[in-house]
Amino acid sequence: MSRIGKLPISIPSGVTVNFDEKTNTVSVKGPKGELSQKIDPSIKFENKDGHIIFSIDENSPVDYKQKQAFHGLYRALVNNMVVGVSEGYKKTMELVGVGYRVSNQGNIVEFSLGYTHPIFIQLPKEVKVETKSERNQNPIITLESCDKALLGLICAKIRSFRMPEPYKGKGVLFKGEVIRRKSGKTAAAK
């Protein structure tokens, strides 16, 4: 059995969890939003006493190792959904580099990252965005959502516009991230 899969998920107040047996779908609704996740039939779902418990269906034809992997996976995905609809997830990124700027109008974000043209990205309605540019400080972009996977995907897309480089440390970084720096050619020649 999976160590993570065995852990019960406690349901906070204000969050409702429903399971549809026909489609094997868990839907979670809370103050921050509503999410749903399809679960493999080899995993049993149980909701009792304000806790969600996942277990492996022994009669399922799926390979046992695969069942163990599914056990931990679906427990983690549903736990992320419960935390997301109750508390939400937040990621902060900063743009390090001369002339790098970011601004937004609603969910359309404009980046100026040293290319010949600005980069525009339309964010989904589930993601809230806030940009901040202060004098003598790096521009900051803050993203909030109840869906952890979607938020991570969007952060990866934004980071891919200008990946951090190891020589000057320029690029789009997560707040507090430390880039391992390399010495340039002059240091290697000595």
Coordinates of C-alpha atoms in Angstrom, one line a residue:
M1 CA 0.0 0.0 0.0
S2 CA 1.1 3.5 -0.7
R3 CA 2.2 5.5 2.4
I4 CA 0.6 8.7 1.1
G5 CA -2.5 6.9 -0.1
K6 CA -3.3 5.5 3.4
L7 CA -3.4 9.0 4.9
P8 CA -7.0 10.3 5.4
I9 CA -8.0 13.7 4.0
S10 CA -9.9 15.9 6.5
I11 CA -12.6 18.0 5.0
P12 CA -12.6 21.6 6.4
S13 CA -15.8 23.4 7.2
G14 CA -17.5 25.1 4.1
V15 CA -16.2 22.4 1.7
T16 CA -18.5 19.8 0.2
V17 CA -17.2 16.6 -1.5
N18 CA -19.4 14.5 -3.8
F19 CA -18.5 11.2 -5.6
D20 CA -20.3 10.1 -8.7
E21 CA -20.1 6.3 -8.9
K22 CA -21.2 6.1 -12.6
T23 CA -18.4 8.2 -13.9
N24 CA -15.9 7.7 -11.0
T25 CA -15.6 11.5 -10.5
V26 CA -14.9 13.4 -7.3
S27 CA -16.1 16.9 -7.2
V28 CA -15.1 19.4 -4.5
K29 CA -16.8 22.7 -3.9
G30 CA -15.7 25.4 -1.5
P31 CA -15.5 29.2 -1.0
K32 CA -12.6 29.6 -3.5
G33 CA -14.2 27.6 -6.4
E34 CA -15.2 24.2 -7.6
L35 CA -13.0 21.4 -9.0
S36 CA -13.5 17.8 -10.2
Q37 CA -11.2 14.8 -10.8
K38 CA -11.8 11.5 -12.5
I39 CA -10.5 8.5 -10.5
D40 CA -9.4 5.1 -11.8
P41 CA -11.9 2.3 -11.0
S42 CA -9.1 0.3 -9.2
I43 CA -9.3 2.8 -6.3
K44 CA -12.2 2.9 -3.8
F45 CA -13.5 6.2 -2.5
E46 CA -15.0 6.5 1.0
N47 CA -16.4 9.7 2.7
K48 CA -17.2 9.2 6.3
D49 CA -17.0 11.3 9.5
G50 CA -15.6 14.3 7.7
H51 CA -12.7 12.4 6.3
I52 CA -12.0 11.0 2.8
I53 CA -10.3 7.6 2.7
F54 CA -8.9 5.9 -0.4
S55 CA -8.3 2.2 -0.6
I56 CA -7.2 -0.3 -3.3
D57 CA -9.9 -2.5 -5.0
E58 CA -8.3 -6.0 -4.8
N59 CA -10.7 -7.4 -7.4
S60 CA -9.6 -5.0 -10.1
P61 CA -7.7 -6.5 -13.1
V62 CA -5.1 -3.7 -13.0
D63 CA -1.5 -4.7 -12.0
Y64 CA -0.8 -4.4 -8.2
K65 CA 2.1 -2.0 -8.7
Q66 CA 0.0 0.3 -10.9
K67 CA -2.8 0.2 -8.2
Q68 CA -0.3 1.3 -5.6
A69 CA 0.8 4.2 -7.8
F70 CA -2.8 5.2 -8.4
H71 CA -3.5 5.0 -4.7
G72 CA -1.0 7.7 -3.8
L73 CA -1.7 9.7 -6.9
Y74 CA -5.4 10.2 -6.5
R75 CA -5.1 10.8 -2.8
A76 CA -2.6 13.6 -3.5
L77 CA -4.8 15.1 -6.3
V78 CA -7.9 15.1 -4.2
N79 CA -6.0 16.6 -1.2
N80 CA -4.7 19.4 -3.5
M81 CA -8.3 20.0 -4.6
V82 CA -9.6 20.3 -1.0
V83 CA -6.8 22.6 0.0
G84 CA -7.3 24.7 -3.2
V85 CA -11.0 25.3 -2.8
S86 CA -10.6 26.1 1.0
E87 CA -7.4 28.1 1.1
G88 CA -6.2 28.5 -2.5
Y89 CA -2.7 28.6 -4.0
K90 CA -0.5 31.6 -4.6
K91 CA 2.8 31.9 -6.6
T92 CA 5.0 35.0 -6.8
M93 CA 7.4 35.5 -9.6
E94 CA 9.9 38.3 -10.2
L95 CA 11.5 39.6 -13.4
V96 CA 15.3 40.2 -13.0
G97 CA 16.9 42.2 -15.8
V98 CA 17.4 45.7 -17.0
G99 CA 14.3 47.0 -18.8
Y100 CA 12.1 44.0 -17.9
R101 CA 8.5 45.0 -17.3
V102 CA 5.1 43.4 -16.7
S103 CA 1.6 44.9 -16.6
N104 CA -1.9 43.5 -16.8
Q105 CA -5.4 44.6 -17.9
G106 CA -7.8 42.1 -16.4
N107 CA -6.5 38.6 -17.3
I108 CA -4.3 39.8 -20.2
V109 CA -0.7 40.1 -19.1
E110 CA 1.9 42.0 -21.1
F111 CA 5.6 41.2 -20.7
S112 CA 8.6 43.2 -21.9
L113 CA 11.6 40.9 -21.6
G114 CA 14.3 42.3 -23.8
Y115 CA 12.9 41.0 -27.1
T116 CA 12.0 43.2 -30.1
H117 CA 8.3 42.8 -29.3
P118 CA 6.1 42.6 -26.1
I119 CA 4.7 39.2 -25.2
F120 CA 1.0 38.9 -24.4
I121 CA -0.6 36.0 -22.5
Q122 CA -4.3 35.5 -21.9
L123 CA -4.8 33.8 -18.5
P124 CA -7.8 31.5 -17.8
K125 CA -10.6 33.0 -15.7
E126 CA -9.8 30.6 -12.8
V127 CA -6.5 32.5 -12.2
K128 CA -6.3 35.9 -10.6
V129 CA -3.3 38.0 -11.5
E130 CA -1.7 41.1 -9.9
T131 CA 1.4 42.9 -11.1
K132 CA 3.5 45.4 -9.2
S133 CA 6.3 47.6 -10.4
E134 CA 8.2 49.9 -8.0
R135 CA 11.1 52.1 -8.6
N136 CA 14.5 50.5 -8.1
Q137 CA 12.9 47.1 -7.5
N138 CA 12.3 44.1 -9.8
P139 CA 8.8 43.9 -11.3
I140 CA 6.7 41.3 -9.5
I141 CA 3.8 39.2 -10.7
T142 CA 1.5 37.3 -8.3
L143 CA -0.8 34.5 -9.5
E144 CA -3.6 33.0 -7.4
S145 CA -5.9 30.0 -8.1
C146 CA -7.7 27.1 -6.5
D147 CA -6.3 24.7 -9.1
K148 CA -2.7 23.8 -8.2
A149 CA -1.9 22.0 -11.5
L150 CA -3.2 24.9 -13.6
L151 CA -1.3 27.4 -11.6
G152 CA 1.9 25.4 -12.0
L153 CA 1.4 25.1 -15.7
I154 CA 0.9 28.9 -16.1
C155 CA 4.0 29.6 -14.0
A156 CA 6.0 27.3 -16.2
K157 CA 4.8 28.9 -19.3
I158 CA 5.6 32.4 -18.0
R159 CA 9.1 31.2 -16.9
S160 CA 9.7 29.8 -20.4
F161 CA 9.5 33.3 -21.9
R162 CA 12.9 34.1 -20.4
M163 CA 14.5 31.2 -18.5
P164 CA 17.0 32.3 -15.7
E165 CA 20.6 32.2 -17.0
P166 CA 23.5 31.3 -14.7
Y167 CA 26.0 34.0 -15.7
K168 CA 24.2 37.3 -14.8
G169 CA 21.1 35.7 -13.1
K170 CA 18.7 37.4 -15.4
G171 CA 15.3 36.0 -16.3
V172 CA 11.9 35.2 -14.8
L173 CA 12.4 33.6 -11.3
F174 CA 10.2 32.5 -8.5
K175 CA 10.3 34.9 -5.5
G176 CA 13.2 33.7 -3.3
E177 CA 14.7 31.4 -5.8
V178 CA 18.5 31.2 -5.8
I179 CA 20.2 30.7 -9.2
R180 CA 23.6 28.8 -9.1
R181 CA 26.0 31.2 -10.7
K182 CA 28.8 30.3 -13.1
S183 CA 32.0 32.3 -13.6
G184 CA 32.6 33.7 -17.0
K185 CA 35.4 33.2 -19.5
T186 CA 37.8 35.5 -17.7
A187 CA 37.7 33.6 -14.5
A188 CA 38.3 30.3 -16.3
A189 CA 41.3 31.6 -18.2
K190 CA 43.4 32.3 -15.1

